[in-house]
Amino acid sequence: MALTSTKQKKEIGDRLRFERERLGYTELQIAQLLGIPLETYQRFEAGETDPGIFRMPRLFAIGFDILFIIADERHIPGVEEDVLLKKFRTLSLKGRATVFNTIDALERLGPNIKRKIRNATRGDHSKD
């Protein structure tokens, strides 16, 4: 994030503050976590200084939504997504390929299934 503009630094700083407050941390706690002086961290939130990409893994480890901080896109997985992702990560390559093949098949079948359901609810079985 070395080439951020003044506006981008301000926006990143605002989102960094928002995440810190959302998680209930103080500025001092985050500064200590990052191993930097409090004043340096405060400059990040003020948009005066770019926090840099190498600090993001530590923030991620304590719950910061890094995608939100960097790109202003929110993604905090729900419990079901988190469980599914953990299970997916434990699969072999063959298992992962099977999951993707299943998803592809469902996407291809989706329109046909919708049409059959729609026709069944109308009582029109001639188009099955």
XYZ file of N, CA and C in Angstrom:
384
model
N 0.815 -1.180 0.000
C 0.000 0.000 0.000
C 0.868 1.257 0.000
N 2.036 1.169 -0.534
C 2.971 2.272 -0.504
C 2.566 3.430 -1.411
N 1.747 3.188 -2.400
C 1.399 4.232 -3.353
C -0.003 4.781 -3.122
N -0.419 4.852 -1.884
C -1.757 5.352 -1.599
C -1.789 6.874 -1.622
N -2.900 7.390 -2.125
C -3.079 8.837 -2.160
C -3.508 9.332 -0.780
N -3.543 10.641 -0.617
C -3.979 11.238 0.649
C -5.412 10.819 0.968
N -6.267 10.834 -0.052
C -7.660 10.431 0.138
C -7.747 8.958 0.547
N -6.979 8.100 -0.102
C -6.992 6.672 0.231
C -6.493 6.434 1.654
N -5.443 7.144 2.043
C -4.927 6.993 3.420
C -5.984 7.386 4.434
N -6.714 8.451 4.155
C -7.782 8.903 5.054
C -8.885 7.855 5.140
N -9.286 7.313 3.994
C -10.339 6.291 3.970
C -9.887 5.026 4.698
N -8.649 4.602 4.471
C -8.107 3.425 5.151
C -8.045 3.683 6.652
N -7.619 4.878 7.034
C -7.558 5.237 8.451
C -8.925 5.190 9.110
N -9.931 5.690 8.403
C -11.301 5.664 8.933
C -11.784 4.232 9.125
N -11.509 3.378 8.140
C -11.956 1.983 8.247
C -11.163 1.226 9.314
N -9.897 1.564 9.465
C -9.077 0.962 10.512
C -9.649 1.315 11.887
N -9.992 2.584 12.090
C -10.605 3.019 13.346
C -11.937 2.321 13.559
N -12.747 2.235 12.497
C -14.047 1.587 12.599
C -13.895 0.132 13.057
N -12.954 -0.577 12.473
C -12.731 -1.979 12.845
C -12.241 -2.097 14.289
N -11.328 -1.218 14.677
C -10.814 -1.256 16.054
C -11.959 -1.050 17.033
N -12.791 -0.065 16.766
C -13.920 0.217 17.659
C -14.950 -0.911 17.630
N -15.187 -1.485 16.454
C -16.131 -2.593 16.336
C -15.711 -3.770 17.212
N -14.409 -3.979 17.287
C -13.881 -5.107 18.060
C -13.611 -4.762 19.523
N -13.736 -3.484 19.878
C -13.588 -3.086 21.268
C -12.158 -2.899 21.749
N -11.243 -2.615 20.841
C -9.851 -2.384 21.217
C -9.586 -0.884 21.371
N -8.586 -0.566 22.186
C -8.130 0.813 22.291
C -7.010 1.035 21.276
N -6.719 2.281 21.000
C -5.594 2.597 20.115
C -4.295 2.035 20.685
N -4.129 2.156 21.992
C -2.910 1.669 22.634
C -2.768 0.158 22.478
N -3.851 -0.575 22.635
C -3.781 -2.030 22.486
C -3.329 -2.418 21.078
N -3.865 -1.757 20.079
C -3.486 -2.083 18.701
C -2.039 -1.674 18.432
N -1.636 -0.525 18.931
C -0.243 -0.092 18.770
C 0.702 -1.121 19.392
N 0.366 -1.603 20.578
C 1.204 -2.606 21.239
C 1.228 -3.905 20.452
N 0.075 -4.310 19.938
C 0.008 -5.525 19.127
C 0.921 -5.418 17.912
N 0.928 -4.246 17.292
C 1.745 -4.034 16.099
C 3.203 -3.739 16.428
N 3.489 -3.491 17.699
C 4.861 -3.201 18.105
C 5.340 -1.830 17.655
N 4.422 -0.868 17.683
C 4.758 0.488 17.239
C 4.328 1.479 18.317
N 4.901 2.686 18.301
C 4.460 3.712 19.252
C 2.998 4.094 19.017
N 2.321 4.474 20.089
C 0.920 4.889 20.012
C 0.747 5.999 18.981
N 1.650 6.963 18.979
C 1.544 8.090 18.052
C 1.582 7.628 16.595
N 2.370 6.618 16.309
C 2.445 6.086 14.942
C 1.099 5.489 14.548
N 0.518 4.698 15.453
C -0.783 4.101 15.157
C -1.846 5.189 14.972
N -1.810 6.203 15.815
C -2.782 7.291 15.700
C -2.664 7.990 14.348
N -1.471 8.059 13.823
C -1.271 8.659 12.497
C -1.897 7.782 11.405
N -1.916 6.458 11.609
C -2.592 5.570 10.653
C -4.078 5.899 10.607
N -4.701 5.954 11.786
C -6.141 6.209 11.858
C -6.494 7.616 11.370
N -5.585 8.558 11.554
C -5.830 9.931 11.096
C -5.652 10.061 9.584
N -5.119 9.020 8.952
C -4.902 9.063 7.515
C -3.659 9.817 7.116
N -2.777 10.048 8.078
C -1.535 10.774 7.795
C -0.449 9.846 7.267
N -0.525 8.587 7.671
C 0.504 7.614 7.311
C -0.161 6.329 6.864
N 0.432 5.682 5.904
C -0.059 4.411 5.389
C 0.398 3.288 6.331
N -0.528 2.452 6.832
C -0.116 1.387 7.755
C 0.712 0.293 7.094
N 0.644 0.168 5.798
C 1.442 -0.830 5.094
C 0.820 -2.221 5.167
N 1.065 -2.982 4.159
C 0.454 -4.303 4.039
C 1.042 -5.316 5.022
N 2.253 -5.119 5.456
C 2.888 -6.102 6.323
C 2.345 -6.099 7.749
N 1.563 -5.113 8.093
C 0.928 -5.085 9.418
C -0.432 -5.784 9.402
N -0.966 -6.026 8.236
C -2.314 -6.574 8.113
C -2.477 -7.987 8.695
N -1.511 -8.895 8.548
C -1.715 -10.232 9.120
C -1.952 -10.218 10.637
N -1.273 -9.350 11.350
C -1.492 -9.262 12.803
C -2.889 -8.758 13.117
N -3.334 -7.768 12.350
C -4.687 -7.251 12.556
C -5.725 -8.327 12.217
N -5.489 -9.049 11.150
C -6.392 -10.127 10.746
C -6.495 -11.183 11.846
N -5.365 -11.483 12.479
C -5.328 -12.520 13.513
C -6.214 -12.201 14.712
N -6.506 -10.924 14.938
C -7.361 -10.580 16.085
C -8.773 -10.177 15.654
N -9.095 -10.419 14.384
C -10.467 -10.236 13.955
C -10.758 -9.078 13.033
N -9.752 -8.267 12.697
C -9.987 -7.163 11.772
C -10.356 -7.722 10.399
N -11.330 -7.107 9.745
C -11.710 -7.476 8.392
C -10.789 -6.707 7.445
N -9.736 -7.360 7.010
C -8.694 -6.715 6.209
C -9.225 -6.289 4.843
N -10.082 -7.098 4.243
C -10.670 -6.719 2.960
C -11.430 -5.404 3.095
N -12.141 -5.247 4.198
C -12.870 -3.998 4.445
C -11.896 -2.828 4.586
N -10.827 -3.022 5.334
C -9.864 -1.938 5.551
C -9.236 -1.498 4.229
N -8.818 -2.449 3.426
C -8.092 -2.123 2.203
C -9.021 -1.716 1.060
N -10.110 -2.469 0.870
C -10.923 -2.280 -0.332
C -12.345 -1.789 -0.066
N -12.701 -1.563 1.191
C -14.042 -1.105 1.556
C -15.115 -2.109 1.146
N -14.771 -3.391 1.224
C -15.726 -4.467 0.974
C -15.773 -5.329 2.216
N -16.957 -5.505 2.730
C -17.136 -6.232 3.985
C -17.297 -7.716 3.720
N -16.512 -8.521 4.411
C -16.735 -9.960 4.370
C -16.295 -10.571 5.690
N -17.277 -10.801 6.515
C -17.029 -11.542 7.746
C -17.897 -12.785 7.636
N -17.248 -13.938 7.455
C -18.042 -15.139 7.237
C -18.936 -15.465 8.421
N -20.120 -15.942 8.095
C -21.030 -16.406 9.134
C -20.555 -17.746 9.659
N -21.197 -18.240 10.674
C -20.799 -19.496 11.298
C -20.814 -20.630 10.281
N -21.874 -20.717 9.472
C -21.963 -21.791 8.485
C -20.848 -21.695 7.455
N -20.563 -20.480 6.975
C -19.488 -20.304 6.002
C -18.151 -20.698 6.600
N -17.932 -20.327 7.845
C -16.676 -20.626 8.517
C -16.483 -22.139 8.647
N -17.525 -22.846 9.057
C -17.453 -24.306 9.197
C -17.195 -24.937 7.836
N -17.927 -24.475 6.824
C -17.762 -25.018 5.479
C -16.343 -24.791 4.960
N -15.818 -23.602 5.162
C -14.467 -23.285 4.712
C -13.431 -24.144 5.426
N -13.579 -24.329 6.726
C -12.636 -25.177 7.475
C -12.661 -26.608 6.961
N -13.854 -27.123 6.695
C -13.966 -28.485 6.161
C -13.346 -28.567 4.772
N -13.610 -27.563 3.933
C -13.057 -27.549 2.581
C -11.531 -27.575 2.619
N -10.955 -26.807 3.526
C -9.487 -26.727 3.610
C -8.840 -28.041 4.027
N -9.596 -28.916 4.659
C -9.026 -30.204 5.078
C -9.132 -31.271 3.990
N -9.846 -30.984 2.901
C -10.026 -31.949 1.827
C -8.754 -32.135 1.015
N -8.640 -33.323 0.436
C -7.559 -33.591 -0.510
C -7.856 -32.842 -1.801
N -6.913 -32.839 -2.723
C -7.149 -32.198 -4.021
C -8.315 -32.864 -4.742
N -8.404 -34.180 -4.630
C -9.503 -34.913 -5.262
C -10.837 -34.510 -4.622
N -10.859 -34.369 -3.304
C -12.067 -33.948 -2.601
C -12.496 -32.555 -3.014
N -11.524 -31.662 -3.150
C -11.845 -30.293 -3.583
C -12.401 -30.283 -5.002
N -11.792 -31.106 -5.882
C -12.277 -31.194 -7.259
C -13.716 -31.697 -7.280
N -14.019 -32.636 -6.413
C -15.380 -33.170 -6.334
C -16.362 -32.074 -5.919
N -15.976 -31.254 -4.959
C -16.842 -30.151 -4.516
C -17.108 -29.201 -5.679
N -16.059 -28.828 -6.401
C -16.242 -27.910 -7.526
C -17.091 -28.532 -8.630
N -16.885 -29.826 -8.909
C -17.703 -30.504 -9.926
C -19.173 -30.537 -9.509
N -19.421 -30.753 -8.229
C -20.795 -30.774 -7.719
C -21.445 -29.404 -7.871
N -20.702 -28.365 -7.528
C -21.233 -26.998 -7.673
C -21.537 -26.696 -9.135
N -20.626 -27.086 -10.040
C -20.864 -26.872 -11.471
C -22.126 -27.592 -11.930
N -22.301 -28.834 -11.481
C -23.482 -29.612 -11.864
C -24.757 -28.954 -11.345
N -24.726 -28.479 -10.112
C -25.902 -27.816 -9.544
C -26.239 -26.541 -10.307
N -25.222 -25.802 -10.705
C -25.469 -24.586 -11.482
C -26.111 -24.906 -12.830
N -25.695 -26.010 -13.448
C -26.287 -26.401 -14.730
C -27.720 -26.899 -14.556
N -27.983 -27.582 -13.440
C -29.316 -28.132 -13.194
C -30.298 -27.091 -12.676
N -29.801 -26.042 -12.067
C -30.652 -25.041 -11.437
C -31.799 -24.548 -12.282
N -31.551 -24.067 -13.508
C -32.658 -23.568 -14.331
C -33.711 -24.643 -14.617
N -33.273 -25.886 -14.853
C -34.230 -26.969 -15.125
C -35.073 -27.276 -13.899
N -34.456 -27.288 -12.751
C -35.186 -27.570 -11.510
C -36.202 -26.464 -11.243
N -35.809 -25.219 -11.426
C -36.736 -24.095 -11.224
C -37.938 -24.211 -12.150
N -37.688 -24.559 -13.415
C -38.772 -24.683 -14.385
C -39.722 -25.806 -13.977
N -39.188 -26.937 -13.532
C -40.042 -28.057 -13.119
C -40.878 -27.686 -11.897
N -40.282 -26.983 -10.970
C -41.030 -26.560 -9.774
C -42.124 -25.592 -10.166
N -41.788 -24.639 -11.013
C -42.765 -23.650 -11.463
C -43.924 -24.328 -12.199
N -43.599 -25.256 -13.062
C -44.630 -25.978 -13.815
C -45.484 -26.838 -12.878
N -44.868 -27.447 -11.889
C -45.612 -28.309 -10.957
C -46.580 -27.493 -10.109
N -46.157 -26.289 -9.728
C -47.039 -25.457 -8.913
C -48.194 -24.899 -9.714
N -48.003 -24.800 -11.020
C -49.076 -24.332 -11.914
C -49.987 -25.487 -12.345
N -49.526 -26.695 -12.117
C -50.282 -27.850 -12.572
C -50.035 -28.164 -14.028
N -48.994 -27.561 -14.622
C -48.666 -27.761 -16.039
C -47.546 -28.771 -16.133
N -47.874 -30.006 -16.451
C -46.871 -31.069 -16.518
C -46.438 -31.350 -17.948
N -46.965 -30.623 -18.886
C -46.653 -30.877 -20.299
C -45.252 -30.431 -20.690
N -44.658 -29.537 -19.901
C -43.334 -29.012 -20.262
C -42.207 -29.685 -19.487
N -42.484 -30.754 -18.727
C -41.438 -31.454 -17.956
C -40.487 -32.201 -18.819
